[in-house]
PDB file of C-alpha atoms in Angstrom:
ATOM      1  CA  MET A 115      24.788  16.425  -7.665  1.00 82.00           C
ATOM      2  CA  ASN A 116      27.277  16.255  -4.812  1.00 87.00           C
ATOM      3  CA  LEU A 117      25.573  16.729  -1.433  1.00 90.00           C
ATOM      4  CA  THR A 118      28.404  15.582   0.824  1.00 89.00           C
ATOM      5  CA  ASN A 119      29.578  19.097   1.747  1.00 90.00           C
ATOM      6  CA  ILE A 120      26.153  20.522   2.570  1.00 92.00           C
ATOM      7  CA  PRO A 121      25.601  21.179   6.328  1.00 93.00           C
ATOM      8  CA  ASN A 122      23.077  18.947   8.085  1.00 95.00           C
ATOM      9  CA  ASP A 123      20.466  21.628   8.753  1.00 94.00           C
ATOM     10  CA  GLU A 124      20.649  22.873   5.172  1.00 94.00           C
ATOM     11  CA  LEU A 125      20.319  19.337   3.831  1.00 94.00           C
ATOM     12  CA  THR A 126      17.177  18.649   5.860  1.00 95.00           C
ATOM     13  CA  ARG A 127      15.679  22.023   4.865  1.00 95.00           C
ATOM     14  CA  ARG A 128      16.272  21.194   1.214  1.00 94.00           C
ATOM     15  CA  LEU A 129      14.626  17.800   1.546  1.00 95.00           C
ATOM     16  CA  GLU A 130      11.595  19.248   3.328  1.00 95.00           C
ATOM     17  CA  LYS A 131      11.202  21.842   0.582  1.00 95.00           C
ATOM     18  CA  LEU A 132      11.510  19.181  -2.114  1.00 95.00           C
ATOM     19  CA  VAL A 133       8.872  17.034  -0.399  1.00 94.00           C
ATOM     20  CA  ARG A 134       6.458  19.983  -0.305  1.00 92.00           C
ATOM     21  CA  THR A 135       7.142  20.608  -3.985  1.00 94.00           C
ATOM     22  CA  GLU A 136       6.646  16.931  -4.784  1.00 93.00           C
ATOM     23  CA  ARG A 137       3.253  16.899  -3.062  1.00 91.00           C
ATOM     24  CA  LYS A 138       2.121  19.983  -4.936  1.00 90.00           C
ATOM     25  CA  ILE A 139       3.317  18.563  -8.239  1.00 94.00           C
ATOM     26  CA  THR A 140       1.520  15.287  -7.491  1.00 94.00           C
ATOM     27  CA  HIS A 141      -1.932  16.825  -7.267  1.00 92.00           C
ATOM     28  CA  LEU A 142      -1.201  18.944 -10.344  1.00 94.00           C
ATOM     29  CA  ILE A 143      -0.299  15.758 -12.220  1.00 96.00           C
ATOM     30  CA  LEU A 144      -3.608  14.222 -11.157  1.00 96.00           C
ATOM     31  CA  GLN A 145      -5.496  17.254 -12.434  1.00 95.00           C
ATOM     32  CA  HIS A 146      -3.690  16.993 -15.772  1.00 97.00           C
ATOM     33  CA  ILE A 147      -4.488  13.281 -15.963  1.00 97.00           C
ATOM     34  CA  ASN A 148      -8.178  14.053 -15.485  1.00 96.00           C
ATOM     35  CA  GLU A 149      -8.215  16.728 -18.157  1.00 97.00           C
ATOM     36  CA  ILE A 150      -6.269  14.659 -20.678  1.00 97.00           C
ATOM     37  CA  GLU A 151      -8.546  11.688 -20.020  1.00 96.00           C
ATOM     38  CA  SER A 152     -11.694  13.784 -20.401  1.00 95.00           C
ATOM     39  CA  ARG A 153     -10.441  15.108 -23.763  1.00 96.00           C
ATOM     40  CA  ARG A 154      -9.210  11.633 -24.781  1.00 95.00           C
ATOM     41  CA  LEU A 155      -5.918  13.198 -25.837  1.00 96.00           C
ATOM     42  CA  TYR A 156      -4.161   9.875 -25.290  1.00 95.00           C
ATOM     43  CA  ALA A 157      -5.933   8.615 -28.424  1.00 96.00           C
ATOM     44  CA  ASP A 158      -4.514  11.511 -30.457  1.00 96.00           C
ATOM     45  CA  LEU A 159      -1.072  10.393 -29.290  1.00 96.00           C
ATOM     46  CA  GLY A 160      -1.674   6.823 -30.425  1.00 95.00           C
ATOM     47  CA  TYR A 161      -2.526   5.163 -27.102  1.00 95.00           C
ATOM     48  CA  ASP A 162      -5.606   3.087 -26.368  1.00 94.00           C
ATOM     49  CA  GLY A 163      -6.134   4.501 -22.893  1.00 95.00           C
ATOM     50  CA  MET A 164      -4.768   6.617 -20.082  1.00 95.00           C
ATOM     51  CA  PHE A 165      -3.022   3.653 -18.497  1.00 96.00           C
ATOM     52  CA  SER A 166      -1.185   2.871 -21.712  1.00 95.00           C
ATOM     53  CA  TYR A 167      -0.207   6.521 -22.114  1.00 96.00           C
ATOM     54  CA  LEU A 168       1.205   6.760 -18.592  1.00 97.00           C
ATOM     55  CA  THR A 169       3.158   3.507 -18.783  1.00 96.00           C
ATOM     56  CA  LYS A 170       4.324   3.431 -22.390  1.00 96.00           C
ATOM     57  CA  GLY A 171       4.341   7.138 -23.143  1.00 96.00           C
ATOM     58  CA  LEU A 172       5.496   8.643 -19.858  1.00 97.00           C
ATOM     59  CA  GLY A 173       7.417   5.719 -18.390  1.00 96.00           C
ATOM     60  CA  TYR A 174       5.458   5.139 -15.192  1.00 95.00           C
ATOM     61  CA  SER A 175       5.487   1.652 -13.725  1.00 95.00           C
ATOM     62  CA  GLU A 176       2.156  -0.145 -13.938  1.00 94.00           C
ATOM     63  CA  SER A 177       1.503   0.233 -10.207  1.00 94.00           C
ATOM     64  CA  SER A 178       2.413   3.938 -10.242  1.00 95.00           C
ATOM     65  CA  ALA A 179       0.171   4.573 -13.237  1.00 96.00           C
ATOM     66  CA  TYR A 180      -2.714   2.702 -11.612  1.00 95.00           C
ATOM     67  CA  ARG A 181      -2.423   4.693  -8.375  1.00 96.00           C
ATOM     68  CA  ARG A 182      -2.395   7.993 -10.230  1.00 96.00           C
ATOM     69  CA  ILE A 183      -5.379   7.153 -12.394  1.00 96.00           C
ATOM     70  CA  GLN A 184      -7.450   5.946  -9.438  1.00 95.00           C
ATOM     71  CA  SER A 185      -6.443   8.938  -7.321  1.00 96.00           C
ATOM     72  CA  ALA A 186      -7.211  11.327 -10.171  1.00 96.00           C
ATOM     73  CA  ARG A 187     -10.718   9.918 -10.495  1.00 94.00           C
ATOM     74  CA  LEU A 188     -11.333  10.404  -6.795  1.00 94.00           C
ATOM     75  CA  LEU A 189      -9.963  13.939  -7.062  1.00 95.00           C
ATOM     76  CA  ARG A 190     -12.455  14.588  -9.850  1.00 94.00           C
ATOM     77  CA  GLN A 191     -15.283  13.673  -7.473  1.00 91.00           C
ATOM     78  CA  ILE A 192     -13.846  15.445  -4.428  1.00 93.00           C
ATOM     79  CA  PRO A 193     -11.648  18.449  -5.337  1.00 93.00           C
ATOM     80  CA  GLU A 194     -10.686  18.961  -1.670  1.00 92.00           C
ATOM     81  CA  VAL A 195      -8.431  15.931  -2.040  1.00 93.00           C
ATOM     82  CA  ALA A 196      -5.857  18.183  -3.725  1.00 93.00           C
ATOM     83  CA  GLU A 197      -5.250  20.204  -0.564  1.00 93.00           C
ATOM     84  CA  ARG A 198      -4.896  17.077   1.572  1.00 94.00           C
ATOM     85  CA  LEU A 199      -2.398  15.618  -0.850  1.00 94.00           C
ATOM     86  CA  GLU A 200      -0.394  18.813  -0.804  1.00 92.00           C
ATOM     87  CA  ASN A 201      -0.236  19.040   2.995  1.00 93.00           C
ATOM     88  CA  GLY A 202       0.574  15.341   3.356  1.00 93.00           C
ATOM     89  CA  ALA A 203      -2.624  14.341   5.144  1.00 95.00           C
ATOM     90  CA  LEU A 204      -3.381  11.786   2.419  1.00 96.00           C
ATOM     91  CA  ASN A 205      -1.293   9.882  -0.101  1.00 95.00           C
ATOM     92  CA  LEU A 206      -1.873   8.127  -3.411  1.00 96.00           C
ATOM     93  CA  SER A 207      -2.000   4.651  -1.879  1.00 95.00           C
ATOM     94  CA  GLN A 208      -4.836   5.674   0.433  1.00 95.00           C
ATOM     95  CA  LEU A 209      -6.797   7.322  -2.364  1.00 95.00           C
ATOM     96  CA  THR A 210      -6.332   4.259  -4.547  1.00 95.00           C
ATOM     97  CA  GLN A 211      -7.566   1.938  -1.809  1.00 93.00           C
ATOM     98  CA  LEU A 212     -10.597   4.121  -1.138  1.00 94.00           C
ATOM     99  CA  ASN A 213     -11.532   4.495  -4.793  1.00 92.00           C
ATOM    100  CA  LYS A 214     -11.217   0.740  -5.278  1.00 90.00           C
ATOM    101  CA  CYS A 215     -13.631   0.169  -2.381  1.00 90.00           C
ATOM    102  CA  LEU A 216     -16.066   2.735  -3.774  1.00 89.00           C
ATOM    103  CA  ARG A 217     -16.028   1.081  -7.198  1.00 87.00           C
ATOM    104  CA  GLU A 218     -16.602  -2.341  -5.654  1.00 84.00           C
ATOM    105  CA  GLU A 219     -19.481  -0.942  -3.605  1.00 84.00           C
ATOM    106  CA  THR A 220     -21.020   0.472  -6.767  1.00 82.00           C
ATOM    107  CA  ARG A 221     -20.526  -2.812  -8.621  1.00 79.00           C
ATOM    108  CA  THR A 222     -22.125  -4.961  -5.929  1.00 77.00           C
ATOM    109  CA  SER A 223     -24.990  -2.626  -5.018  1.00 70.00           C
ATOM    110  CA  GLY A 224     -25.769  -1.512  -8.552  1.00 63.00           C
ATOM    111  CA  ILE A 225     -26.837   1.919  -7.319  1.00 57.00           C
ATOM    112  CA  GLY A 226     -23.544   3.543  -6.452  1.00 56.00           C
ATOM    113  CA  ALA A 227     -21.854   4.024  -3.108  1.00 55.00           C
ATOM    114  CA  THR A 228     -24.623   6.299  -1.851  1.00 56.00           C
ATOM    115  CA  ARG A 229     -24.512   5.064   1.748  1.00 58.00           C
ATOM    116  CA  ILE A 230     -20.848   6.048   2.115  1.00 74.00           C
ATOM    117  CA  ASP A 231     -19.922   9.495   3.407  1.00 86.00           C
ATOM    118  CA  THR A 232     -16.745   9.735   1.351  1.00 89.00           C
ATOM    119  CA  LYS A 233     -15.632  13.080   2.729  1.00 89.00           C
ATOM    120  CA  ALA A 234     -15.970  11.864   6.311  1.00 91.00           C
ATOM    121  CA  LEU A 235     -14.108   8.694   5.381  1.00 92.00           C
ATOM    122  CA  LEU A 236     -11.266  10.706   3.869  1.00 94.00           C
ATOM    123  CA  LYS A 237     -11.041  12.643   7.110  1.00 94.00           C
ATOM    124  CA  GLU A 238     -10.904   9.403   9.091  1.00 95.00           C
ATOM    125  CA  ILE A 239      -7.964   7.964   7.142  1.00 96.00           C
ATOM    126  CA  GLU A 240      -5.865  11.129   7.224  1.00 96.00           C
ATOM    127  CA  HIS A 241      -2.272  10.571   8.410  1.00 95.00           C
ATOM    128  CA  LYS A 242      -2.842   6.813   8.702  1.00 96.00           C
ATOM    129  CA  ASN A 243      -0.442   4.194   7.395  1.00 94.00           C
ATOM    130  CA  THR A 244      -1.462   1.532   4.891  1.00 91.00           C
ATOM    131  CA  TYR A 245      -2.443  -1.053   7.495  1.00 89.00           C
ATOM    132  CA  ASP A 246      -4.592   1.325   9.554  1.00 93.00           C
ATOM    133  CA  THR A 247      -6.200   2.702   6.400  1.00 94.00           C
ATOM    134  CA  GLN A 248      -7.138  -0.810   5.331  1.00 91.00           C
ATOM    135  CA  LYS A 249      -8.652  -1.477   8.765  1.00 90.00           C
ATOM    136  CA  VAL A 250     -10.879   1.593   8.478  1.00 93.00           C
ATOM    137  CA  LEU A 251     -11.982   0.711   4.950  1.00 92.00           C
ATOM    138  CA  ALA A 252     -12.613  -2.945   5.782  1.00 89.00           C
ATOM    139  CA  LYS A 253     -14.945  -1.897   8.603  1.00 88.00           C
ATOM    140  CA  GLU A 254     -16.698   0.874   6.678  1.00 88.00           C
ATOM    141  CA  PHE A 255     -17.321  -1.246   3.592  1.00 86.00           C
ATOM    142  CA  ASN A 256     -18.114  -4.356   5.636  1.00 82.00           C
ATOM    143  CA  GLN A 257     -15.613  -6.391   3.669  1.00 73.00           C
ATOM    144  CA  TYR A 258     -16.210 -10.113   4.031  1.00 72.00           C
ATOM    145  CA  PRO A 259     -13.280 -11.776   5.822  1.00 71.00           C
ATOM    146  CA  GLN A 260     -11.181 -13.947   3.529  1.00 72.00           C
ATOM    147  CA  LYS A 261     -10.463 -17.254   5.263  1.00 75.00           C
ATOM    148  CA  ARG A 262      -9.256 -19.404   2.392  1.00 76.00           C
ATOM    149  CA  THR A 263      -5.518 -20.089   2.383  1.00 85.00           C
ATOM    150  CA  LEU A 264      -3.889 -19.424  -0.970  1.00 86.00           C
ATOM    151  CA  ILE A 265      -0.687 -21.185  -2.020  1.00 90.00           C
ATOM    152  CA  LYS A 266       0.438 -20.152  -5.480  1.00 88.00           C
ATOM    153  CA  PRO A 267       3.652 -21.188  -7.300  1.00 90.00           C
ATOM    154  CA  GLN A 268       5.388 -18.343  -9.126  1.00 87.00           C
ATOM    155  CA  SER A 269       7.619 -18.190 -12.189  1.00 88.00           C
ATOM    156  CA  ASP A 270      10.834 -17.793 -10.173  1.00 89.00           C
ATOM    157  CA  ALA A 271      10.095 -20.988  -8.184  1.00 88.00           C
ATOM    158  CA  SER A 272       9.025 -18.960  -5.137  1.00 91.00           C
ATOM    159  CA  ILE A 273       5.679 -19.610  -3.464  1.00 91.00           C
ATOM    160  CA  ARG A 274       3.081 -16.944  -2.726  1.00 89.00           C
ATOM    161  CA  LEU A 275       1.263 -17.680   0.529  1.00 89.00           C
ATOM    162  CA  GLU A 276      -1.840 -15.828   1.681  1.00 88.00           C
ATOM    163  CA  VAL A 277      -3.386 -16.632   5.054  1.00 87.00           C
ATOM    164  CA  THR A 278      -5.905 -15.008   7.373  1.00 86.00           C
ATOM    165  CA  LEU A 279      -4.898 -14.522  11.010  1.00 86.00           C
ATOM    166  CA  SER A 280      -6.954 -13.587  14.025  1.00 84.00           C
ATOM    167  CA  GLN A 281      -6.146 -10.256  15.647  1.00 82.00           C
ATOM    168  CA  GLU A 282      -4.457 -12.114  18.508  1.00 89.00           C
ATOM    169  CA  ASP A 283      -2.351 -14.270  16.183  1.00 89.00           C
ATOM    170  CA  PHE A 284      -1.286 -11.253  14.171  1.00 87.00           C
ATOM    171  CA  SER A 285      -0.346  -9.433  17.373  1.00 89.00           C
ATOM    172  CA  ASP A 286       1.845 -12.378  18.400  1.00 90.00           C
ATOM    173  CA  LEU A 287       3.476 -12.483  14.978  1.00 90.00           C
ATOM    174  CA  SER A 288       4.114  -8.739  15.119  1.00 89.00           C
ATOM    175  CA  LYS A 289       5.809  -9.123  18.512  1.00 89.00           C
ATOM    176  CA  ALA A 290       7.979 -11.895  17.088  1.00 90.00           C
ATOM    177  CA  ARG A 291       8.861  -9.635  14.179  1.00 88.00           C
ATOM    178  CA  SER A 292       9.994  -6.942  16.593  1.00 89.00           C
ATOM    179  CA  LEU A 293      12.082  -9.419  18.604  1.00 89.00           C
ATOM    180  CA  LEU A 294      13.725 -10.671  15.408  1.00 88.00           C
ATOM    181  CA  SER A 295      14.714  -7.197  14.200  1.00 86.00           C
ATOM    182  CA  HIS A 296      18.403  -8.041  14.689  1.00 85.00           C
ATOM    183  CA  SER A 297      18.247 -11.079  12.386  1.00 81.00           C
ATOM    184  CA  CYS A 298      15.572  -9.694  10.025  1.00 82.00           C
ATOM    185  CA  PRO A 299      16.598  -6.031   9.690  1.00 80.00           C
ATOM    186  CA  ASP A 300      14.338  -5.317   6.711  1.00 80.00           C
ATOM    187  CA  GLY A 301      11.344  -6.646   8.646  1.00 79.00           C
ATOM    188  CA  SER A 302       9.777  -8.491   5.715  1.00 88.00           C
ATOM    189  CA  TRP A 303       7.093 -10.947   6.757  1.00 88.00           C
ATOM    190  CA  SER A 304       8.560 -13.680   4.573  1.00 90.00           C
ATOM    191  CA  ASP A 305      11.908 -13.396   6.384  1.00 90.00           C
ATOM    192  CA  VAL A 306      10.196 -13.403   9.776  1.00 90.00           C
ATOM    193  CA  ILE A 307       8.143 -16.516   9.011  1.00 91.00           C
ATOM    194  CA  SER A 308      11.141 -18.332   7.505  1.00 91.00           C
ATOM    195  CA  THR A 309      13.337 -17.450  10.484  1.00 90.00           C
ATOM    196  CA  LEU A 310      10.710 -18.612  12.977  1.00 91.00           C
ATOM    197  CA  ALA A 311      10.256 -21.855  11.051  1.00 92.00           C
ATOM    198  CA  ARG A 312      13.999 -22.555  10.990  1.00 90.00           C
ATOM    199  CA  LYS A 313      14.355 -21.786  14.701  1.00 89.00           C
ATOM    200  CA  PHE A 314      11.432 -24.063  15.540  1.00 91.00           C
ATOM    201  CA  ILE A 315      12.802 -26.907  13.405  1.00 92.00           C
ATOM    202  CA  LYS A 316      16.262 -26.505  14.931  1.00 89.00           C
ATOM    203  CA  THR A 317      14.818 -26.601  18.456  1.00 90.00           C
ATOM    204  CA  LYS A 318      12.664 -29.649  17.759  1.00 86.00           C
ATOM    205  CA  MET A 319      15.531 -31.494  16.076  1.00 85.00           C
ATOM    206  CA  SER A 320      17.809 -30.695  19.010  1.00 82.00           C
ATOM    207  CA  VAL A 321      15.248 -32.034  21.490  1.00 74.00           C
ATOM    208  CA  LYS A 322      14.778 -35.162  19.393  1.00 71.00           C
ATOM    209  CA  THR A 323      18.541 -35.736  19.162  1.00 75.00           C
ATOM    210  CA  ASN A 324      18.979 -35.352  22.923  1.00 70.00           C
ATOM    211  CA  HIS A 325      16.093 -37.739  23.542  1.00 66.00           C
ATOM    212  CA  ASN A 326      17.595 -40.373  21.236  1.00 69.00           C
ATOM    213  CA  GLN A 327      20.995 -40.021  22.896  1.00 67.00           C
ATOM    214  CA  LYS A 328      19.473 -40.572  26.338  1.00 65.00           C
ATOM    215  CA  LYS A 329      17.657 -43.672  25.081  1.00 66.00           C
ATOM    216  CA  ALA A 330      20.914 -45.034  23.675  1.00 63.00           C
ATOM    217  CA  ILE A 331      22.565 -44.663  27.077  1.00 61.00           C
TER     218      ILE A 331
END
């Protein structure tokens, strides 16, 4: 499809209409997932579960399939979720995060997440980004802070690093990220940390070199 000759206002109107259609289709897909899972139709098609059907049969990535299954299960419990998906107040990532927290609450308590007002919680995370949604859920579910640093080698020789920062430290790092937007345009945390490390090393080495030169004189 060639869109280059379409006027700007028409192009934006088309995109907005497509987004509305996408949101409506998304909650319809979730409803179909629930019904197919309840009938176990995936087994009739030769798959051992809904996840396998979505990934191998329908071509979803593993993460996309997981989000849809988790969101569909929350939709089954709270049908009003469909309307909030359609109007853009909530998205699949938020529903997945919430359902994961609810399942963990059920697993640890053994009696289900009865203390949680799920509908009120859904209202609270409306229109929030991933970070702010996680903050709300961490507080509501009293998630124990993870303080252990994780350093994990990966198959491509990269290193996965997980650390816990104080709110103040994270604020400082976020400010540094903003100041480095010219040299780290994609804003990835790995680029920001690497850039800061290189700048610090360069500064320290320069100071050390100057100090040695003065001593030599």
